[in-house]
Amino acid sequence: MSSTVKRRRPRVVLAATAVVAAVLLAPAPAAFATTHQGVVAAQNPGGPVVRTEQLASGGGFVEIYRVSASHYRGRIISYHGTSIIDANGETVALQDNGEYTFLTPQGHFGSWIAVPGKNQFRGPGTFTIARGYTAVVEQTGSNQWQAELKRPAGGAFVTLQTHAVDDGHGTLSHIYAGEEIVDPGGKAIYVVLSADGTITSFDPQAATSGEPPADKCTATRVQSIGAGILAHLSNRPSGPRVSFTSIYDDGTERPVLMPLDKTHPSLPTDAGIVARITGANTAAPKLVTRVEGGTGAPEAVTAFPALPKDCRGTGTGTSRTAGTSGLVVRTAHRSPVVVPAGR
């Protein structure tokens, strides 16, 4: 279902700006698999940006672009560089030091930290994953694995298959198999099988208090706030979010400050600049910033974009695994890989 590329962790060097001291890193913890791989497409995402999503580690965010009804792309902006995941008719997933990023062709996105024994398991074996589903994981060949998924009430309904390939330099690259499973009530879980027999799952409804990732219920804008910093503002029913980026000396765009939302509405006092969200629980939230000029300088106020008047949830799932006469088999495929600039 998904394909892979190695993701290197270059040394991060900020451009010389007033916010050097304000960079707050938040690396993901290590899990079973430590290779950095995923599906990567061309650097230009294409299509309109429909929303932004935070990475689970806090180390960056993803801009979601709609190319067509069954083709979405995600532009990942992290402390380690910028890359693109491409869900063109197939679900894609990648993993970076235990942090999984997941995107479906309908634009459904997930990011989570894998915790061994909790939401991540190493096969072979039978494991209970998110929302009571069961995965029977077994090795089918050299560097080849499959996971037979069963519903909580019993009965297998889909099999994920994946494998690893030599990257040409003597290192095995994982091909990730990702699947969105929608139950009869319209709730979805995301499942990813790695080529070393590791399976992990995520419940987006639990992570977002049941809010669906509906494109029409999210409004976005990008605003320069000074000193070469861009604020990526996103407003959705769960509240406003903002991430901050700048251009590094190597020409890549990366985060330079911790992201803010209604749970964490303000930068700490020692961040070096002022940035806070006001009115986070109202229909008209604002971003207040002071980046240059020192303590006596005036603060700038940027309004978050308003939600559409007809904003309503549309649910997380658009397709269901159908049929009871036999198992549906999802085999991970390797897609063309382009390593983005600055990686």
Short mmCIF file of N, CA, C and O in Angstrom, two decimals, residues 91-140:
data_model
loop_
_atom_site.label_atom_id
_atom_site.label_comp_id
_atom_site.label_asym_id
_atom_site.label_seq_id
_atom_site.Cartn_x
_atom_site.Cartn_y
_atom_site.Cartn_z
N THR A 91 -3.32 4.42 0.16
CA THR A 91 -2.90 4.95 1.44
C THR A 91 -1.39 4.87 1.56
O THR A 91 -0.78 3.89 1.12
N VAL A 92 -0.78 5.90 2.14
CA VAL A 92 0.67 5.90 2.33
C VAL A 92 0.99 6.12 3.80
O VAL A 92 0.22 6.71 4.55
N ALA A 93 2.14 5.62 4.21
CA ALA A 93 2.59 5.78 5.58
C ALA A 93 4.10 5.83 5.61
O ALA A 93 4.77 5.23 4.76
N LEU A 94 4.64 6.56 6.57
CA LEU A 94 6.08 6.57 6.79
C LEU A 94 6.32 6.57 8.29
O LEU A 94 5.42 6.79 9.10
N GLN A 95 7.57 6.31 8.65
CA GLN A 95 7.95 6.20 10.05
C GLN A 95 9.29 6.85 10.27
O GLN A 95 10.20 6.69 9.47
N ASP A 96 9.41 7.64 11.31
CA ASP A 96 10.66 8.33 11.62
C ASP A 96 10.91 8.21 13.12
O ASP A 96 10.29 8.91 13.91
N ASN A 97 11.81 7.30 13.48
CA ASN A 97 12.16 7.10 14.90
C ASN A 97 10.93 6.90 15.79
O ASN A 97 10.82 7.48 16.87
N GLY A 98 10.00 6.09 15.32
CA GLY A 98 8.83 5.75 16.12
C GLY A 98 7.65 6.67 15.92
O GLY A 98 6.58 6.42 16.48
N GLU A 99 7.79 7.74 15.13
CA GLU A 99 6.67 8.61 14.82
C GLU A 99 6.12 8.24 13.44
O GLU A 99 6.84 8.30 12.44
N TYR A 100 4.84 7.85 13.40
CA TYR A 100 4.22 7.44 12.14
C TYR A 100 3.39 8.59 11.56
O TYR A 100 2.74 9.34 12.29
N THR A 101 3.45 8.72 10.23
CA THR A 101 2.65 9.69 9.49
C THR A 101 1.85 8.92 8.45
O THR A 101 2.41 8.11 7.71
N PHE A 102 0.54 9.17 8.37
CA PHE A 102 -0.39 8.34 7.61
C PHE A 102 -1.33 9.26 6.83
O PHE A 102 -1.86 10.22 7.37
N LEU A 103 -1.52 8.97 5.54
CA LEU A 103 -2.40 9.78 4.70
C LEU A 103 -3.15 8.89 3.73
O LEU A 103 -2.56 8.02 3.09
N THR A 104 -4.47 9.11 3.61
CA THR A 104 -5.29 8.32 2.70
C THR A 104 -5.58 9.12 1.43
O THR A 104 -5.43 10.35 1.41
N PRO A 105 -6.04 8.47 0.36
CA PRO A 105 -6.39 9.18 -0.88
C PRO A 105 -7.54 10.16 -0.70
O PRO A 105 -7.76 11.02 -1.55
N GLN A 106 -8.30 10.04 0.41
CA GLN A 106 -9.38 10.98 0.70
C GLN A 106 -8.93 12.11 1.61
O GLN A 106 -9.73 12.94 2.04
N GLY A 107 -7.64 12.16 1.93
CA GLY A 107 -7.11 13.25 2.74
C GLY A 107 -7.19 13.03 4.23
O GLY A 107 -6.96 13.96 5.00
N HIS A 108 -7.49 11.82 4.68
CA HIS A 108 -7.55 11.54 6.12
C HIS A 108 -6.12 11.34 6.63
O HIS A 108 -5.37 10.52 6.10
N PHE A 109 -5.79 12.05 7.68
CA PHE A 109 -4.40 12.13 8.15
C PHE A 109 -4.29 11.66 9.59
O PHE A 109 -5.17 11.91 10.41
N GLY A 110 -3.18 11.00 9.88
CA GLY A 110 -2.88 10.62 11.25
C GLY A 110 -1.40 10.74 11.53
O GLY A 110 -0.57 10.49 10.65
N SER A 111 -1.08 11.12 12.75
CA SER A 111 0.31 11.15 13.21
C SER A 111 0.32 10.67 14.65
O SER A 111 -0.46 11.17 15.47
N TRP A 112 1.15 9.68 14.93
CA TRP A 112 1.17 9.14 16.28
C TRP A 112 2.55 8.60 16.63
O TRP A 112 3.35 8.29 15.75
N ILE A 113 2.80 8.51 17.94
CA ILE A 113 4.03 7.93 18.45
C ILE A 113 3.76 6.47 18.81
O ILE A 113 2.83 6.17 19.56
N ALA A 114 4.55 5.57 18.26
CA ALA A 114 4.39 4.15 18.55
C ALA A 114 5.03 3.83 19.90
O ALA A 114 6.17 4.19 20.16
N VAL A 115 4.27 3.15 20.74
CA VAL A 115 4.75 2.72 22.06
C VAL A 115 4.71 1.20 22.11
O VAL A 115 3.62 0.62 22.09
N PRO A 116 5.87 0.53 22.14
CA PRO A 116 5.89 -0.93 22.15
C PRO A 116 5.05 -1.49 23.30
O PRO A 116 5.13 -1.02 24.44
N GLY A 117 4.20 -2.47 22.96
CA GLY A 117 3.36 -3.11 23.95
C GLY A 117 2.05 -2.39 24.20
O GLY A 117 1.16 -2.92 24.87
N LYS A 118 1.90 -1.18 23.65
CA LYS A 118 0.66 -0.42 23.82
C LYS A 118 -0.06 -0.26 22.49
O LYS A 118 -1.19 -0.72 22.34
N ASN A 119 0.55 0.43 21.54
CA ASN A 119 -0.06 0.56 20.21
C ASN A 119 0.87 0.06 19.11
O ASN A 119 0.67 0.33 17.94
N GLN A 120 1.90 -0.70 19.50
CA GLN A 120 2.84 -1.26 18.54
C GLN A 120 3.29 -2.63 19.04
O GLN A 120 3.61 -2.80 20.23
N PHE A 121 3.33 -3.61 18.11
CA PHE A 121 3.68 -4.97 18.47
C PHE A 121 4.58 -5.56 17.39
O PHE A 121 4.45 -5.23 16.21
N ARG A 122 5.47 -6.44 17.80
CA ARG A 122 6.39 -7.11 16.88
C ARG A 122 5.96 -8.55 16.69
O ARG A 122 5.83 -9.31 17.66
N GLY A 123 5.70 -8.94 15.42
CA GLY A 123 5.29 -10.30 15.12
C GLY A 123 6.47 -11.26 15.13
O GLY A 123 7.62 -10.84 15.24
N PRO A 124 6.19 -12.55 15.03
CA PRO A 124 4.86 -13.13 14.80
C PRO A 124 4.04 -13.18 16.09
O PRO A 124 4.58 -13.14 17.19
N GLY A 125 2.72 -13.25 15.90
CA GLY A 125 1.83 -13.35 17.04
C GLY A 125 0.46 -12.79 16.73
O GLY A 125 0.20 -12.27 15.63
N THR A 126 -0.44 -12.90 17.70
CA THR A 126 -1.78 -12.37 17.60
C THR A 126 -1.92 -11.23 18.60
O THR A 126 -1.65 -11.42 19.79
N PHE A 127 -2.35 -10.06 18.14
CA PHE A 127 -2.34 -8.87 18.98
C PHE A 127 -3.69 -8.14 18.88
O PHE A 127 -4.31 -8.09 17.82
N THR A 128 -4.11 -7.58 20.01
CA THR A 128 -5.29 -6.71 20.03
C THR A 128 -4.82 -5.28 19.78
O THR A 128 -4.00 -4.74 20.52
N ILE A 129 -5.35 -4.67 18.71
CA ILE A 129 -4.93 -3.32 18.34
C ILE A 129 -6.07 -2.35 18.65
O ILE A 129 -6.92 -2.64 19.49
N ALA A 130 -6.08 -1.19 18.04
CA ALA A 130 -7.05 -0.14 18.38
C ALA A 130 -8.49 -0.62 18.25
O ALA A 130 -8.84 -1.37 17.35
N ARG A 131 -9.32 -0.14 19.18
CA ARG A 131 -10.76 -0.37 19.22
C ARG A 131 -11.15 -1.84 19.13
O ARG A 131 -12.17 -2.20 18.54
N GLY A 132 -10.34 -2.72 19.70
CA GLY A 132 -10.70 -4.12 19.83
C GLY A 132 -10.48 -4.97 18.61
O GLY A 132 -10.80 -6.17 18.61
N TYR A 133 -9.91 -4.42 17.53
CA TYR A 133 -9.57 -5.23 16.36
C TYR A 133 -8.38 -6.13 16.70
O TYR A 133 -7.57 -5.82 17.58
N THR A 134 -8.26 -7.23 15.97
CA THR A 134 -7.19 -8.19 16.19
C THR A 134 -6.34 -8.32 14.94
O THR A 134 -6.87 -8.31 13.82
N ALA A 135 -5.04 -8.43 15.13
CA ALA A 135 -4.11 -8.63 14.01
C ALA A 135 -3.32 -9.91 14.25
O ALA A 135 -2.69 -10.07 15.30
N VAL A 136 -3.38 -10.79 13.27
CA VAL A 136 -2.58 -12.01 13.30
C VAL A 136 -1.38 -11.79 12.37
O VAL A 136 -1.54 -11.77 11.15
N VAL A 137 -0.22 -11.60 12.95
CA VAL A 137 0.98 -11.23 12.19
C VAL A 137 1.87 -12.45 12.03
O VAL A 137 2.18 -13.13 13.00
N GLU A 138 2.28 -12.71 10.79
CA GLU A 138 3.16 -13.86 10.55
C GLU A 138 4.12 -13.55 9.40
O GLU A 138 3.84 -12.75 8.52
N GLN A 139 5.28 -14.22 9.45
CA GLN A 139 6.29 -14.05 8.41
C GLN A 139 5.99 -15.02 7.28
O GLN A 139 5.73 -16.21 7.51
N THR A 140 6.02 -14.50 6.05
CA THR A 140 5.68 -15.33 4.89
C THR A 140 6.88 -15.61 4.00
O THR A 140 6.75 -16.31 3.01
#
